[in-house]
Amino acid sequence: MGAKLINRNAVKGGAAARRISKSRRHYRVRKHINGTADRPRLVVTRSLRNIFAQVVDDTKGHTLVSASTLEETLRSAEGDKKDQARKVGELIAARAKDAGVTQVVFDRGGNAYHGRIAALADAARSGGLEF
């Protein structure tokens, strides 16, 4: 996106301004968050329809486990988007525990810790992940 190179006055209002603001927030958050082999990064990505979660070891650049609402088991899940986010959080916690990961660093990206992001994080915590 190149958000750090974009002038603040270049885009005023609308979807483009929101997208640029989100990319700036994401850049600010990522400056301070790094995952290691002992404590990988739990990355949450949200679109209008789906939510994705990955546990990433940044030292190697590998994704250890992932879960999303696009999977067959969750695609036909009942409930609203918050309920689906909770199910993704429970699934990512179970898969991370199977992979031997108990502690993670939570990376919310440029999203506010609210709604679906908070629901996924709370479900992952209740599933046994520590962050």
PDB file of N, CA and C in Angstrom, residues 29-96:
ATOM      1  N   VAL A  29       1.255  -0.553  14.100  1.00  0.00           N
ATOM      2  CA  VAL A  29       1.170  -1.722  14.969  1.00  0.00           C
ATOM      3  C   VAL A  29       2.302  -2.692  14.665  1.00  0.00           C
ATOM      4  N   ARG A  30       2.575  -2.940  13.390  1.00  0.00           N
ATOM      5  CA  ARG A  30       3.583  -3.924  12.995  1.00  0.00           C
ATOM      6  C   ARG A  30       5.012  -3.493  13.325  1.00  0.00           C
ATOM      7  N   LYS A  31       5.238  -2.197  13.529  1.00  0.00           N
ATOM      8  CA  LYS A  31       6.573  -1.747  13.915  1.00  0.00           C
ATOM      9  C   LYS A  31       6.982  -2.325  15.263  1.00  0.00           C
ATOM     10  N   HIS A  32       6.015  -2.604  16.122  1.00  0.00           N
ATOM     11  CA  HIS A  32       6.294  -2.999  17.492  1.00  0.00           C
ATOM     12  C   HIS A  32       6.044  -4.475  17.765  1.00  0.00           C
ATOM     13  N   ILE A  33       5.458  -5.202  16.824  1.00  0.00           N
ATOM     14  CA  ILE A  33       5.088  -6.597  17.056  1.00  0.00           C
ATOM     15  C   ILE A  33       5.912  -7.497  16.149  1.00  0.00           C
ATOM     16  N   ASN A  34       6.613  -8.454  16.754  1.00  0.00           N
ATOM     17  CA  ASN A  34       7.343  -9.474  16.009  1.00  0.00           C
ATOM     18  C   ASN A  34       7.121 -10.813  16.680  1.00  0.00           C
ATOM     19  N   GLY A  35       6.907 -11.836  15.888  1.00  0.00           N
ATOM     20  CA  GLY A  35       6.751 -13.172  16.419  1.00  0.00           C
ATOM     21  C   GLY A  35       8.070 -13.920  16.382  1.00  0.00           C
ATOM     22  N   THR A  36       8.300 -14.744  17.388  1.00  0.00           N
ATOM     23  CA  THR A  36       9.502 -15.565  17.447  1.00  0.00           C
ATOM     24  C   THR A  36       9.082 -17.033  17.446  1.00  0.00           C
ATOM     25  N   ALA A  37      10.056 -17.923  17.489  1.00  0.00           N
ATOM     26  CA  ALA A  37       9.736 -19.348  17.539  1.00  0.00           C
ATOM     27  C   ALA A  37       9.076 -19.699  18.869  1.00  0.00           C
ATOM     28  N   ASP A  38       9.506 -19.038  19.958  1.00  0.00           N
ATOM     29  CA  ASP A  38       8.920 -19.304  21.271  1.00  0.00           C
ATOM     30  C   ASP A  38       7.546 -18.666  21.422  1.00  0.00           C
ATOM     31  N   ARG A  39       7.385 -17.496  20.826  1.00  0.00           N
ATOM     32  CA  ARG A  39       6.125 -16.760  20.954  1.00  0.00           C
ATOM     33  C   ARG A  39       5.757 -16.181  19.588  1.00  0.00           C
ATOM     34  N   PRO A  40       5.099 -16.992  18.746  1.00  0.00           N
ATOM     35  CA  PRO A  40       4.761 -16.523  17.398  1.00  0.00           C
ATOM     36  C   PRO A  40       3.648 -15.480  17.419  1.00  0.00           C
ATOM     37  N   ARG A  41       3.403 -14.910  16.272  1.00  0.00           N
ATOM     38  CA  ARG A  41       2.434 -13.826  16.123  1.00  0.00           C
ATOM     39  C   ARG A  41       1.109 -14.399  15.630  1.00  0.00           C
ATOM     40  N   LEU A  42       0.013 -14.055  16.315  1.00  0.00           N
ATOM     41  CA  LEU A  42      -1.333 -14.430  15.883  1.00  0.00           C
ATOM     42  C   LEU A  42      -1.882 -13.274  15.062  1.00  0.00           C
ATOM     43  N   VAL A  43      -1.952 -13.464  13.757  1.00  0.00           N
ATOM     44  CA  VAL A  43      -2.375 -12.418  12.827  1.00  0.00           C
ATOM     45  C   VAL A  43      -3.853 -12.601  12.527  1.00  0.00           C
ATOM     46  N   VAL A  44      -4.631 -11.539  12.676  1.00  0.00           N
ATOM     47  CA  VAL A  44      -6.052 -11.578  12.357  1.00  0.00           C
ATOM     48  C   VAL A  44      -6.308 -10.626  11.201  1.00  0.00           C
ATOM     49  N   THR A  45      -6.910 -11.159  10.144  1.00  0.00           N
ATOM     50  CA  THR A  45      -7.265 -10.373   8.969  1.00  0.00           C
ATOM     51  C   THR A  45      -8.769 -10.466   8.786  1.00  0.00           C
ATOM     52  N   ARG A  46      -9.388  -9.340   8.527  1.00  0.00           N
ATOM     53  CA  ARG A  46     -10.839  -9.281   8.439  1.00  0.00           C
ATOM     54  C   ARG A  46     -11.234  -8.675   7.102  1.00  0.00           C
ATOM     55  N   SER A  47     -12.197  -9.305   6.446  1.00  0.00           N
ATOM     56  CA  SER A  47     -12.820  -8.706   5.276  1.00  0.00           C
ATOM     57  C   SER A  47     -14.283  -8.471   5.623  1.00  0.00           C
ATOM     58  N   LEU A  48     -15.043  -7.978   4.681  1.00  0.00           N
ATOM     59  CA  LEU A  48     -16.452  -7.726   4.976  1.00  0.00           C
ATOM     60  C   LEU A  48     -17.216  -9.019   5.239  1.00  0.00           C
ATOM     61  N   ARG A  49     -16.809 -10.102   4.597  1.00  0.00           N
ATOM     62  CA  ARG A  49     -17.547 -11.355   4.714  1.00  0.00           C
ATOM     63  C   ARG A  49     -16.844 -12.398   5.575  1.00  0.00           C
ATOM     64  N   ASN A  50     -15.525 -12.448   5.552  1.00  0.00           N
ATOM     65  CA  ASN A  50     -14.779 -13.524   6.198  1.00  0.00           C
ATOM     66  C   ASN A  50     -13.780 -12.982   7.209  1.00  0.00           C
ATOM     67  N   ILE A  51     -13.253 -13.901   8.018  1.00  0.00           N
ATOM     68  CA  ILE A  51     -12.195 -13.563   8.964  1.00  0.00           C
ATOM     69  C   ILE A  51     -11.154 -14.678   8.912  1.00  0.00           C
ATOM     70  N   PHE A  52      -9.900 -14.289   8.995  1.00  0.00           N
ATOM     71  CA  PHE A  52      -8.787 -15.216   8.850  1.00  0.00           C
ATOM     72  C   PHE A  52      -7.857 -15.052  10.044  1.00  0.00           C
ATOM     73  N   ALA A  53      -7.265 -16.160  10.498  1.00  0.00           N
ATOM     74  CA  ALA A  53      -6.294 -16.120  11.588  1.00  0.00           C
ATOM     75  C   ALA A  53      -5.125 -17.023  11.225  1.00  0.00           C
ATOM     76  N   GLN A  54      -3.919 -16.542  11.486  1.00  0.00           N
ATOM     77  CA  GLN A  54      -2.705 -17.312  11.229  1.00  0.00           C
ATOM     78  C   GLN A  54      -1.766 -17.150  12.413  1.00  0.00           C
ATOM     79  N   VAL A  55      -1.046 -18.206  12.728  1.00  0.00           N
ATOM     80  CA  VAL A  55       0.025 -18.137  13.713  1.00  0.00           C
ATOM     81  C   VAL A  55       1.324 -18.201  12.925  1.00  0.00           C
ATOM     82  N   VAL A  56       2.119 -17.107  13.002  1.00  0.00           N
ATOM     83  CA  VAL A  56       3.285 -16.933  12.140  1.00  0.00           C
ATOM     84  C   VAL A  56       4.554 -16.819  12.976  1.00  0.00           C
ATOM     85  N   ASP A  57       5.588 -17.560  12.568  1.00  0.00           N
ATOM     86  CA  ASP A  57       6.928 -17.418  13.131  1.00  0.00           C
ATOM     87  C   ASP A  57       7.686 -16.463  12.224  1.00  0.00           C
ATOM     88  N   ASP A  58       7.907 -15.231  12.686  1.00  0.00           N
ATOM     89  CA  ASP A  58       8.530 -14.206  11.847  1.00  0.00           C
ATOM     90  C   ASP A  58      10.023 -14.426  11.637  1.00  0.00           C
ATOM     91  N   THR A  59      10.677 -15.185  12.515  1.00  0.00           N
ATOM     92  CA  THR A  59      12.106 -15.416  12.323  1.00  0.00           C
ATOM     93  C   THR A  59      12.364 -16.273  11.088  1.00  0.00           C
ATOM     94  N   LYS A  60      11.473 -17.231  10.825  1.00  0.00           N
ATOM     95  CA  LYS A  60      11.598 -18.078   9.639  1.00  0.00           C
ATOM     96  C   LYS A  60      10.684 -17.631   8.507  1.00  0.00           C
ATOM     97  N   GLY A  61       9.665 -16.848   8.837  1.00  0.00           N
ATOM     98  CA  GLY A  61       8.704 -16.434   7.830  1.00  0.00           C
ATOM     99  C   GLY A  61       7.724 -17.533   7.468  1.00  0.00           C
ATOM    100  N   HIS A  62       7.447 -18.434   8.419  1.00  0.00           N
ATOM    101  CA  HIS A  62       6.553 -19.553   8.164  1.00  0.00           C
ATOM    102  C   HIS A  62       5.239 -19.397   8.917  1.00  0.00           C
ATOM    103  N   THR A  63       4.163 -19.821   8.279  1.00  0.00           N
ATOM    104  CA  THR A  63       2.871 -19.911   8.939  1.00  0.00           C
ATOM    105  C   THR A  63       2.787 -21.273   9.605  1.00  0.00           C
ATOM    106  N   LEU A  64       2.592 -21.289  10.911  1.00  0.00           N
ATOM    107  CA  LEU A  64       2.544 -22.549  11.650  1.00  0.00           C
ATOM    108  C   LEU A  64       1.169 -23.197  11.544  1.00  0.00           C
ATOM    109  N   VAL A  65       0.113 -22.442  11.818  1.00  0.00           N
ATOM    110  CA  VAL A  65      -1.263 -22.932  11.679  1.00  0.00           C
ATOM    111  C   VAL A  65      -2.131 -21.789  11.188  1.00  0.00           C
ATOM    112  N   SER A  66      -3.266 -22.144  10.606  1.00  0.00           N
ATOM    113  CA  SER A  66      -4.195 -21.118  10.141  1.00  0.00           C
ATOM    114  C   SER A  66      -5.620 -21.639  10.242  1.00  0.00           C
ATOM    115  N   ALA A  67      -6.563 -20.707  10.251  1.00  0.00           N
ATOM    116  CA  ALA A  67      -7.985 -21.034  10.254  1.00  0.00           C
ATOM    117  C   ALA A  67      -8.736 -19.852   9.662  1.00  0.00           C
ATOM    118  N   SER A  68      -9.844 -20.144   9.000  1.00  0.00           N
ATOM    119  CA  SER A  68     -10.655 -19.071   8.432  1.00  0.00           C
ATOM    120  C   SER A  68     -12.087 -19.550   8.248  1.00  0.00           C
ATOM    121  N   THR A  69     -12.961 -18.615   7.961  1.00  0.00           N
ATOM    122  CA  THR A  69     -14.357 -18.952   7.716  1.00  0.00           C
ATOM    123  C   THR A  69     -14.562 -19.543   6.331  1.00  0.00           C
ATOM    124  N   LEU A  70     -13.522 -19.610   5.517  1.00  0.00           N
ATOM    125  CA  LEU A  70     -13.630 -20.214   4.191  1.00  0.00           C
ATOM    126  C   LEU A  70     -13.485 -21.730   4.221  1.00  0.00           C
ATOM    127  N   GLU A  71     -13.117 -22.292   5.365  1.00  0.00           N
ATOM    128  CA  GLU A  71     -12.954 -23.738   5.473  1.00  0.00           C
ATOM    129  C   GLU A  71     -14.315 -24.421   5.443  1.00  0.00           C
ATOM    130  N   GLU A  72     -14.320 -25.661   4.962  1.00  0.00           N
ATOM    131  CA  GLU A  72     -15.574 -26.398   4.804  1.00  0.00           C
ATOM    132  C   GLU A  72     -16.315 -26.563   6.125  1.00  0.00           C
ATOM    133  N   THR A  73     -15.577 -26.778   7.214  1.00  0.00           N
ATOM    134  CA  THR A  73     -16.234 -26.992   8.505  1.00  0.00           C
ATOM    135  C   THR A  73     -16.903 -25.723   9.025  1.00  0.00           C
ATOM    136  N   LEU A  74     -16.369 -24.571   8.665  1.00  0.00           N
ATOM    137  CA  LEU A  74     -16.918 -23.307   9.165  1.00  0.00           C
ATOM    138  C   LEU A  74     -17.778 -22.582   8.138  1.00  0.00           C
ATOM    139  N   ARG A  75     -17.694 -22.987   6.886  1.00  0.00           N
ATOM    140  CA  ARG A  75     -18.420 -22.274   5.836  1.00  0.00           C
ATOM    141  C   ARG A  75     -19.931 -22.368   6.038  1.00  0.00           C
ATOM    142  N   SER A  76     -20.390 -23.519   6.502  1.00  0.00           N
ATOM    143  CA  SER A  76     -21.825 -23.707   6.691  1.00  0.00           C
ATOM    144  C   SER A  76     -22.245 -23.452   8.134  1.00  0.00           C
ATOM    145  N   ALA A  77     -21.417 -22.761   8.901  1.00  0.00           N
ATOM    146  CA  ALA A  77     -21.712 -22.513  10.312  1.00  0.00           C
ATOM    147  C   ALA A  77     -22.878 -21.538  10.455  1.00  0.00           C
ATOM    148  N   GLU A  78     -23.704 -21.819  11.437  1.00  0.00           N
ATOM    149  CA  GLU A  78     -24.847 -20.963  11.726  1.00  0.00           C
ATOM    150  C   GLU A  78     -24.395 -19.764  12.548  1.00  0.00           C
ATOM    151  N   GLY A  79     -25.207 -18.721  12.536  1.00  0.00           N
ATOM    152  CA  GLY A  79     -24.934 -17.563  13.379  1.00  0.00           C
ATOM    153  C   GLY A  79     -24.432 -16.376  12.592  1.00  0.00           C
ATOM    154  N   ASP A  80     -24.272 -15.270  13.311  1.00  0.00           N
ATOM    155  CA  ASP A  80     -23.804 -14.048  12.667  1.00  0.00           C
ATOM    156  C   ASP A  80     -22.279 -14.066  12.558  1.00  0.00           C
ATOM    157  N   LYS A  81     -21.719 -12.981  12.066  1.00  0.00           N
ATOM    158  CA  LYS A  81     -20.279 -12.929  11.815  1.00  0.00           C
ATOM    159  C   LYS A  81     -19.467 -12.984  13.108  1.00  0.00           C
ATOM    160  N   LYS A  82     -20.029 -12.473  14.201  1.00  0.00           N
ATOM    161  CA  LYS A  82     -19.333 -12.552  15.484  1.00  0.00           C
ATOM    162  C   LYS A  82     -19.226 -14.000  15.956  1.00  0.00           C
ATOM    163  N   ASP A  83     -20.304 -14.763  15.785  1.00  0.00           N
ATOM    164  CA  ASP A  83     -20.268 -16.176  16.152  1.00  0.00           C
ATOM    165  C   ASP A  83     -19.255 -16.935  15.302  1.00  0.00           C
ATOM    166  N   GLN A  84     -19.195 -16.605  14.025  1.00  0.00           N
ATOM    167  CA  GLN A  84     -18.219 -17.251  13.152  1.00  0.00           C
ATOM    168  C   GLN A  84     -16.794 -16.899  13.578  1.00  0.00           C
ATOM    169  N   ALA A  85     -16.574 -15.655  14.005  1.00  0.00           N
ATOM    170  CA  ALA A  85     -15.249 -15.251  14.480  1.00  0.00           C
ATOM    171  C   ALA A  85     -14.876 -16.023  15.743  1.00  0.00           C
ATOM    172  N   ARG A  86     -15.856 -16.251  16.623  1.00  0.00           N
ATOM    173  CA  ARG A  86     -15.592 -17.043  17.829  1.00  0.00           C
ATOM    174  C   ARG A  86     -15.162 -18.460  17.458  1.00  0.00           C
ATOM    175  N   LYS A  87     -15.849 -19.048  16.478  1.00  0.00           N
ATOM    176  CA  LYS A  87     -15.512 -20.410  16.058  1.00  0.00           C
ATOM    177  C   LYS A  87     -14.114 -20.471  15.448  1.00  0.00           C
ATOM    178  N   VAL A  88     -13.739 -19.442  14.690  1.00  0.00           N
ATOM    179  CA  VAL A  88     -12.385 -19.388  14.130  1.00  0.00           C
ATOM    180  C   VAL A  88     -11.366 -19.267  15.262  1.00  0.00           C
ATOM    181  N   GLY A  89     -11.671 -18.472  16.284  1.00  0.00           N
ATOM    182  CA  GLY A  89     -10.776 -18.335  17.431  1.00  0.00           C
ATOM    183  C   GLY A  89     -10.583 -19.643  18.180  1.00  0.00           C
ATOM    184  N   GLU A  90     -11.674 -20.384  18.377  1.00  0.00           N
ATOM    185  CA  GLU A  90     -11.565 -21.680  19.041  1.00  0.00           C
ATOM    186  C   GLU A  90     -10.744 -22.654  18.202  1.00  0.00           C
ATOM    187  N   LEU A  91     -10.963 -22.626  16.886  1.00  0.00           N
ATOM    188  CA  LEU A  91     -10.254 -23.537  15.988  1.00  0.00           C
ATOM    189  C   LEU A  91      -8.762 -23.217  15.924  1.00  0.00           C
ATOM    190  N   ILE A  92      -8.416 -21.933  15.862  1.00  0.00           N
ATOM    191  CA  ILE A  92      -6.993 -21.567  15.799  1.00  0.00           C
ATOM    192  C   ILE A  92      -6.297 -21.920  17.114  1.00  0.00           C
ATOM    193  N   ALA A  93      -7.005 -21.787  18.234  1.00  0.00           N
ATOM    194  CA  ALA A  93      -6.418 -22.153  19.526  1.00  0.00           C
ATOM    195  C   ALA A  93      -6.169 -23.657  19.598  1.00  0.00           C
ATOM    196  N   ALA A  94      -7.119 -24.447  19.126  1.00  0.00           N
ATOM    197  CA  ALA A  94      -6.956 -25.902  19.151  1.00  0.00           C
ATOM    198  C   ALA A  94      -5.804 -26.337  18.243  1.00  0.00           C
ATOM    199  N   ARG A  95      -5.725 -25.757  17.057  1.00  0.00           N
ATOM    200  CA  ARG A  95      -4.655 -26.125  16.129  1.00  0.00           C
ATOM    201  C   ARG A  95      -3.290 -25.674  16.643  1.00  0.00           C
ATOM    202  N   ALA A  96      -3.247 -24.503  17.286  1.00  0.00           N
ATOM    203  CA  ALA A  96      -1.979 -24.018  17.829  1.00  0.00           C
ATOM    204  C   ALA A  96      -1.506 -24.917  18.966  1.00  0.00           C
TER     205      ALA A  96
END
